[in-house]
Coordinates of C-alpha atoms in Angstrom, one line a residue:
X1 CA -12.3 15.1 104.0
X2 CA -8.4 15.1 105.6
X3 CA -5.7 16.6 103.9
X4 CA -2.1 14.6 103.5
X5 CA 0.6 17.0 103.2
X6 CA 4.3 16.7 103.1
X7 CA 6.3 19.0 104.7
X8 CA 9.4 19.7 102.7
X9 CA 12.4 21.5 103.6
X10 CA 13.9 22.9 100.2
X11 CA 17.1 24.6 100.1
X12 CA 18.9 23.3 102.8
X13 CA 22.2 24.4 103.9
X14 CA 24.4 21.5 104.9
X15 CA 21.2 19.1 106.0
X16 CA 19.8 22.2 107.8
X17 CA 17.4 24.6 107.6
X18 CA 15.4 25.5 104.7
X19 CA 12.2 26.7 104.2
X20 CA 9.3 24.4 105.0
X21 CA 7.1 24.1 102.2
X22 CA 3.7 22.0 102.2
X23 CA 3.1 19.8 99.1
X24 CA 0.0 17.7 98.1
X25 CA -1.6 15.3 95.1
X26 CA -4.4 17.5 93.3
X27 CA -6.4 14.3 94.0
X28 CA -5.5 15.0 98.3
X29 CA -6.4 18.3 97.7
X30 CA -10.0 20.2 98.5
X31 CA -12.0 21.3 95.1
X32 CA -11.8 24.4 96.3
X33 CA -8.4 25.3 95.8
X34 CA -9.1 28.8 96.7
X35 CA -9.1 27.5 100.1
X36 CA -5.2 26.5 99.8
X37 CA -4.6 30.0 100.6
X38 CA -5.1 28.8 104.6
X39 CA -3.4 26.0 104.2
X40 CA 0.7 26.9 104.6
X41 CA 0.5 28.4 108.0
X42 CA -1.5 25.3 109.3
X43 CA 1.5 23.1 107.9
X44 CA 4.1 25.6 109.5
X45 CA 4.7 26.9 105.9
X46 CA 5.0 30.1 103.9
X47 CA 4.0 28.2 100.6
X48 CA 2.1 25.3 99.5
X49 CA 2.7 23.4 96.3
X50 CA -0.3 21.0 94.4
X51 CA 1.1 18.3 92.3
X52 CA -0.8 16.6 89.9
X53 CA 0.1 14.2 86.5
X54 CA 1.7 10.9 86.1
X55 CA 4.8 10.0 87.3
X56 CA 7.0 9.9 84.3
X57 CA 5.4 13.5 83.7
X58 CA 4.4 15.9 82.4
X59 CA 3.8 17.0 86.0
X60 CA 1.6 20.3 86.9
X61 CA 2.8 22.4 89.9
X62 CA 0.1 25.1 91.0
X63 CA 1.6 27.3 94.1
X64 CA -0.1 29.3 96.9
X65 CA 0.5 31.5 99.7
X66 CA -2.0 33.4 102.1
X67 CA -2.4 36.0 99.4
X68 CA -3.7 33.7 97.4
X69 CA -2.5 32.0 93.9
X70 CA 1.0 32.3 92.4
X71 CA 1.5 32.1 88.9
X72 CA 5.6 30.4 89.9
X73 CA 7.7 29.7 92.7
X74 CA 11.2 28.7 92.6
X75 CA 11.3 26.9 95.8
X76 CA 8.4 24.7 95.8
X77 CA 9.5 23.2 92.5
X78 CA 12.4 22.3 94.3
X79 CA 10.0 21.0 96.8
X80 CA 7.5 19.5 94.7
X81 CA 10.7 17.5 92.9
X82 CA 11.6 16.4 96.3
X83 CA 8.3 14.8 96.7
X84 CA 8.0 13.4 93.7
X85 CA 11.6 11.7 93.9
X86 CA 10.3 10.3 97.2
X87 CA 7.1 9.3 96.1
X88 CA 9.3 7.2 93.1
X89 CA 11.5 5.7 95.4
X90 CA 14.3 7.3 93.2
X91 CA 17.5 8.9 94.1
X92 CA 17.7 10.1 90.6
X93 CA 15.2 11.5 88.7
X94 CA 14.4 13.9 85.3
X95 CA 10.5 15.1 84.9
X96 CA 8.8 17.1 82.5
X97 CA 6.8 20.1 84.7
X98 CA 4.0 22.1 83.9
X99 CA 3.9 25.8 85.6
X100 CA 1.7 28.3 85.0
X101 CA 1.3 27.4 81.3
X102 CA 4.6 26.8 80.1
X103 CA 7.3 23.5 80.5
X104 CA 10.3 23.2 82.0
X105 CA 12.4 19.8 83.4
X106 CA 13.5 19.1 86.5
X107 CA 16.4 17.1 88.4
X108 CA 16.6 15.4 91.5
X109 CA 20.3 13.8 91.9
X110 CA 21.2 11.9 94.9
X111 CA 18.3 11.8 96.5
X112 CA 18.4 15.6 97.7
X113 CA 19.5 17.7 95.1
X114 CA 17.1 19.2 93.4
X115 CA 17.3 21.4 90.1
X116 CA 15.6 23.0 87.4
X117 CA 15.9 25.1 84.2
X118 CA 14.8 28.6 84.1
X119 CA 14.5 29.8 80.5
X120 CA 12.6 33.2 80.9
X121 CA 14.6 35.7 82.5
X122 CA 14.2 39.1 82.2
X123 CA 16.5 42.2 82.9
X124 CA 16.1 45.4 82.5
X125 CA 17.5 49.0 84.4
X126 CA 14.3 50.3 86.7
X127 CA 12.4 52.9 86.7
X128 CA 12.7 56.1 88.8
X129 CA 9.2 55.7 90.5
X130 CA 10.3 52.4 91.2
X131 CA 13.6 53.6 92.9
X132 CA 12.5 56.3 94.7
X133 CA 8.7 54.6 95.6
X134 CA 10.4 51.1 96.7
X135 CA 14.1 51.9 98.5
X136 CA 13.4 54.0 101.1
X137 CA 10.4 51.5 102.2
X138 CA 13.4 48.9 102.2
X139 CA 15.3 51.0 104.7
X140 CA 17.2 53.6 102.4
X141 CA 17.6 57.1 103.7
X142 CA 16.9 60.0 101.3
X143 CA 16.6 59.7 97.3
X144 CA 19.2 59.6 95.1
X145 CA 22.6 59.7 96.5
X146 CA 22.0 57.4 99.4
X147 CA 20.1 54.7 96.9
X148 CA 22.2 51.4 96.1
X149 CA 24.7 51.6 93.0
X150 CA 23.6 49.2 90.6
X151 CA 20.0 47.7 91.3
X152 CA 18.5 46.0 88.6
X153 CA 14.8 44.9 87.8
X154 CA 14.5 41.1 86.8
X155 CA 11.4 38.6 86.1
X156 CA 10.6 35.1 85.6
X157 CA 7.0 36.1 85.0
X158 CA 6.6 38.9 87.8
X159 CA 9.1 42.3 88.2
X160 CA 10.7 42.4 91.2
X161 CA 14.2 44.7 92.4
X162 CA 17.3 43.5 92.6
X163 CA 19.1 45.4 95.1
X164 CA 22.9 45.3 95.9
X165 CA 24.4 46.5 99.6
X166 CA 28.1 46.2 100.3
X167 CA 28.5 43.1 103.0
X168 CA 26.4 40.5 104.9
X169 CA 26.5 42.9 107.9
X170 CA 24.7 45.8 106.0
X171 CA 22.5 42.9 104.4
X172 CA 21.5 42.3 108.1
X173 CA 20.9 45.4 109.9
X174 CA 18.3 46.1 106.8
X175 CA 14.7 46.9 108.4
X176 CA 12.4 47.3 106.0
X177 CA 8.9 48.9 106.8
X178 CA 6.5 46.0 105.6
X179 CA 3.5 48.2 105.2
X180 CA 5.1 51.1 103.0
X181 CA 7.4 48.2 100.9
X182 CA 3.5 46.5 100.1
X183 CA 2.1 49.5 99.3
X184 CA 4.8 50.6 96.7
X185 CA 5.4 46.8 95.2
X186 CA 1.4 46.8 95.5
X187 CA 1.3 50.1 93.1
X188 CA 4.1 49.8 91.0
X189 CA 3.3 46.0 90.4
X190 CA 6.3 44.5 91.6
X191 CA 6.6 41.3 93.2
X192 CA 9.1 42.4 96.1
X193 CA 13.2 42.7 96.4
X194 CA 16.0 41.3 96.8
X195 CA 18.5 42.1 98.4
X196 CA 22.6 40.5 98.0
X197 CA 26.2 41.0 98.4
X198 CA 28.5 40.8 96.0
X199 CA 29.9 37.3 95.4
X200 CA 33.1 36.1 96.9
X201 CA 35.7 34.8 94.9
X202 CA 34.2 31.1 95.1
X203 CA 30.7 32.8 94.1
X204 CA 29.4 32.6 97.7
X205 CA 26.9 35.3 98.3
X206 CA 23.8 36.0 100.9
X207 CA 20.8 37.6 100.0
X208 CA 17.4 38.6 101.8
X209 CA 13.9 38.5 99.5
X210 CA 11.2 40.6 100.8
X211 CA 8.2 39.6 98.9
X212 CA 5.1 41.5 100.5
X213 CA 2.9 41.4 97.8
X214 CA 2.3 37.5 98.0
X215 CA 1.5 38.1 101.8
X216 CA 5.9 37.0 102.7
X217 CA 7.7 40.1 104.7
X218 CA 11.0 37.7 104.0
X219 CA 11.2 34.6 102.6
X220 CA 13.3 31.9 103.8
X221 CA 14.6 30.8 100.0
X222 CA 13.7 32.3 97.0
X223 CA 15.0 30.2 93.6
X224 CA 13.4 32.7 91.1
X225 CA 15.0 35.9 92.1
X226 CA 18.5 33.7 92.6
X227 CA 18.0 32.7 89.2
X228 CA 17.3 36.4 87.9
X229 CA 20.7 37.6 89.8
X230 CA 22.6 34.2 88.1
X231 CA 21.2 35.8 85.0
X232 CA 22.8 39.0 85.3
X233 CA 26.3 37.5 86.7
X234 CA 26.6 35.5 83.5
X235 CA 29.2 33.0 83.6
X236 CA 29.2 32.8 87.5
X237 CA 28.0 30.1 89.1
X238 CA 26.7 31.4 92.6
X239 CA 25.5 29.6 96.1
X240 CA 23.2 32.1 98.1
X241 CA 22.8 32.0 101.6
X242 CA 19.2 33.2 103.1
X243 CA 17.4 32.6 105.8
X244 CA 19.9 33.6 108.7
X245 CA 17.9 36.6 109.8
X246 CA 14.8 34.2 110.0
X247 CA 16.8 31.1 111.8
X248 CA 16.4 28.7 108.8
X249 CA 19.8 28.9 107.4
X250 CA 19.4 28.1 103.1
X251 CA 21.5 28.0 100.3
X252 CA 20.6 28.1 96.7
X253 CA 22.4 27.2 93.7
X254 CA 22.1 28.6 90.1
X255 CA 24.3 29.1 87.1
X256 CA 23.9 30.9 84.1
X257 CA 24.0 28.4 80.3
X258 CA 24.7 29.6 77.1
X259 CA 21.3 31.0 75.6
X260 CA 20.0 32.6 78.8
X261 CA 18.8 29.5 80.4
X262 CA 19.5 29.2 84.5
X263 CA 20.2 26.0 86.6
X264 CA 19.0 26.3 90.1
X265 CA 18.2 24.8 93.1
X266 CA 19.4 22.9 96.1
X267 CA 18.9 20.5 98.7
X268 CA 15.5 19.6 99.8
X269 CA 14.2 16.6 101.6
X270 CA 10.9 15.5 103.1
X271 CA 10.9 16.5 107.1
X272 CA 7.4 15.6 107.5
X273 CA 3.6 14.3 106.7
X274 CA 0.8 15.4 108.1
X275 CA -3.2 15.1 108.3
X276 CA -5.6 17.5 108.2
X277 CA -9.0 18.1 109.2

């Protein structure tokens, strides 16, 4: 039975770039949703989001990469609310979502902005297995004095690093060692890093997201871990650039609320449909 897909592009920078996401109806998808794991790099994607519920919600969002199943992904709700704005005919839209158990509402304003609430994040200072098992697979030299002032752990659900460096240009020569960075996020059960600048003076920042335990060397966008890093900047509102290194330029959006909750997001538009076999 064929497959209809849309290809989204969520957090665009400027009309541009982003990361290509595929997106289905539960009802287009195969009943063996194990076999969604295969189904991103035939769509040109990195992830693929399955949508299913009515359209005035509650919506369920279910999320996979090669590795298989992910319990949450930041940038294919962004994609999946793209979609479903589309599928609406609606340049405006608010829908109750379903992830991995819990609720949360999403946004879409004029027609390509796409947003939702994060409510569960976590912060906490790592651990030392964690520094020295994950930093010199990131491309760290030594232990200890040559490790990054001031990296943080964070989770909406899974741990992962957040890891500051001094300038976009250090941000860029960073070459990580994919194998070694899999094998420590693999035993300390980490979900990757990410990496930033400090935030300029307008809150403009760029980050990288090495995520190799859900099968992603780099990700193009990642709204979860910009959410985390919103999070601990509270009362910043921040726009991250990604993607350079990869050549899809992407910019997310988040900001802090009182009570811990995170707006984020960005632009995202449908670039594509597609049938397959």
């Amino acid at each position: 039975m064929p497959t209809d897909v849309a290809v989204i592009h969520s957090c665009r920078r400027d009309g541009r770039g982003g990361s290509p996401t595929a997106v289905l109806w539960r009802a287009d998808a195969p009943s063996d949703l194990a076999a969604l794991r295969h189904l991103p790099a035939r769509a040109g994607a990195s992830h693929a989001v399955v949508v299913d519920g009515p359209p005035e919600g509650p919506v369920d969002l279910r999320f996979f990469t090669a590795a298989g199943e992910l319990p949450a992904c930041g940038h294919g709700t962004v994609a999946a609310l793209a979609f479903l704005a589309a599928r609406a005919g609606k340049r405006d839209l608010t829908v109750p979502l379903r992830v991995g158990g819990r609720s949360l509402t999403g946004y879409v304003t004029g027609g390509t902005m796409a947003t939702f609430l994060e409510d569960r994040v976590a912060l906490r200072l790592p651990t030392d297995p964690e520094l020295t098992g994950v930093l010199p697979a990131l491309g760290f030299p030594g232990r200890g004095l040559n490790f990054p002032v001031g990296v943080l752990a964070a989770s909406t659900g899974r741990w992962r690093l957040l890891v500051p460096v001094e300038s976009r240009a250090a941000l860029t020569r960073l070459a990580p060692d994919p194998a070694r960075l899999r094998a420590a996020c693999d035993r300390l059960g980490l979900l990757g890093c990410y990496v930033h600048t400090p935030p300029d003076a307008e809150g403009r920042l760029a980050a990288r997201m090495f995520a190799p335990a859900i099968g992603v060397d780099e990700d193009v966008a990642n709204a979860n871990s910009t959410a985390c890093l919103a999070a601990a900047l509270a009362g910043r509102t921040i726009a991250v650039d990604m993607g350079d290194t990869l050549g899809a330029p992407s910019t997310i959006l988040a900001s802090a609320r009182p009570g811990g909750a995170v707006e984020v997001g960005g632009e995202a538009t449908v670039t594509g449909k597609l049938r397959l076999d």
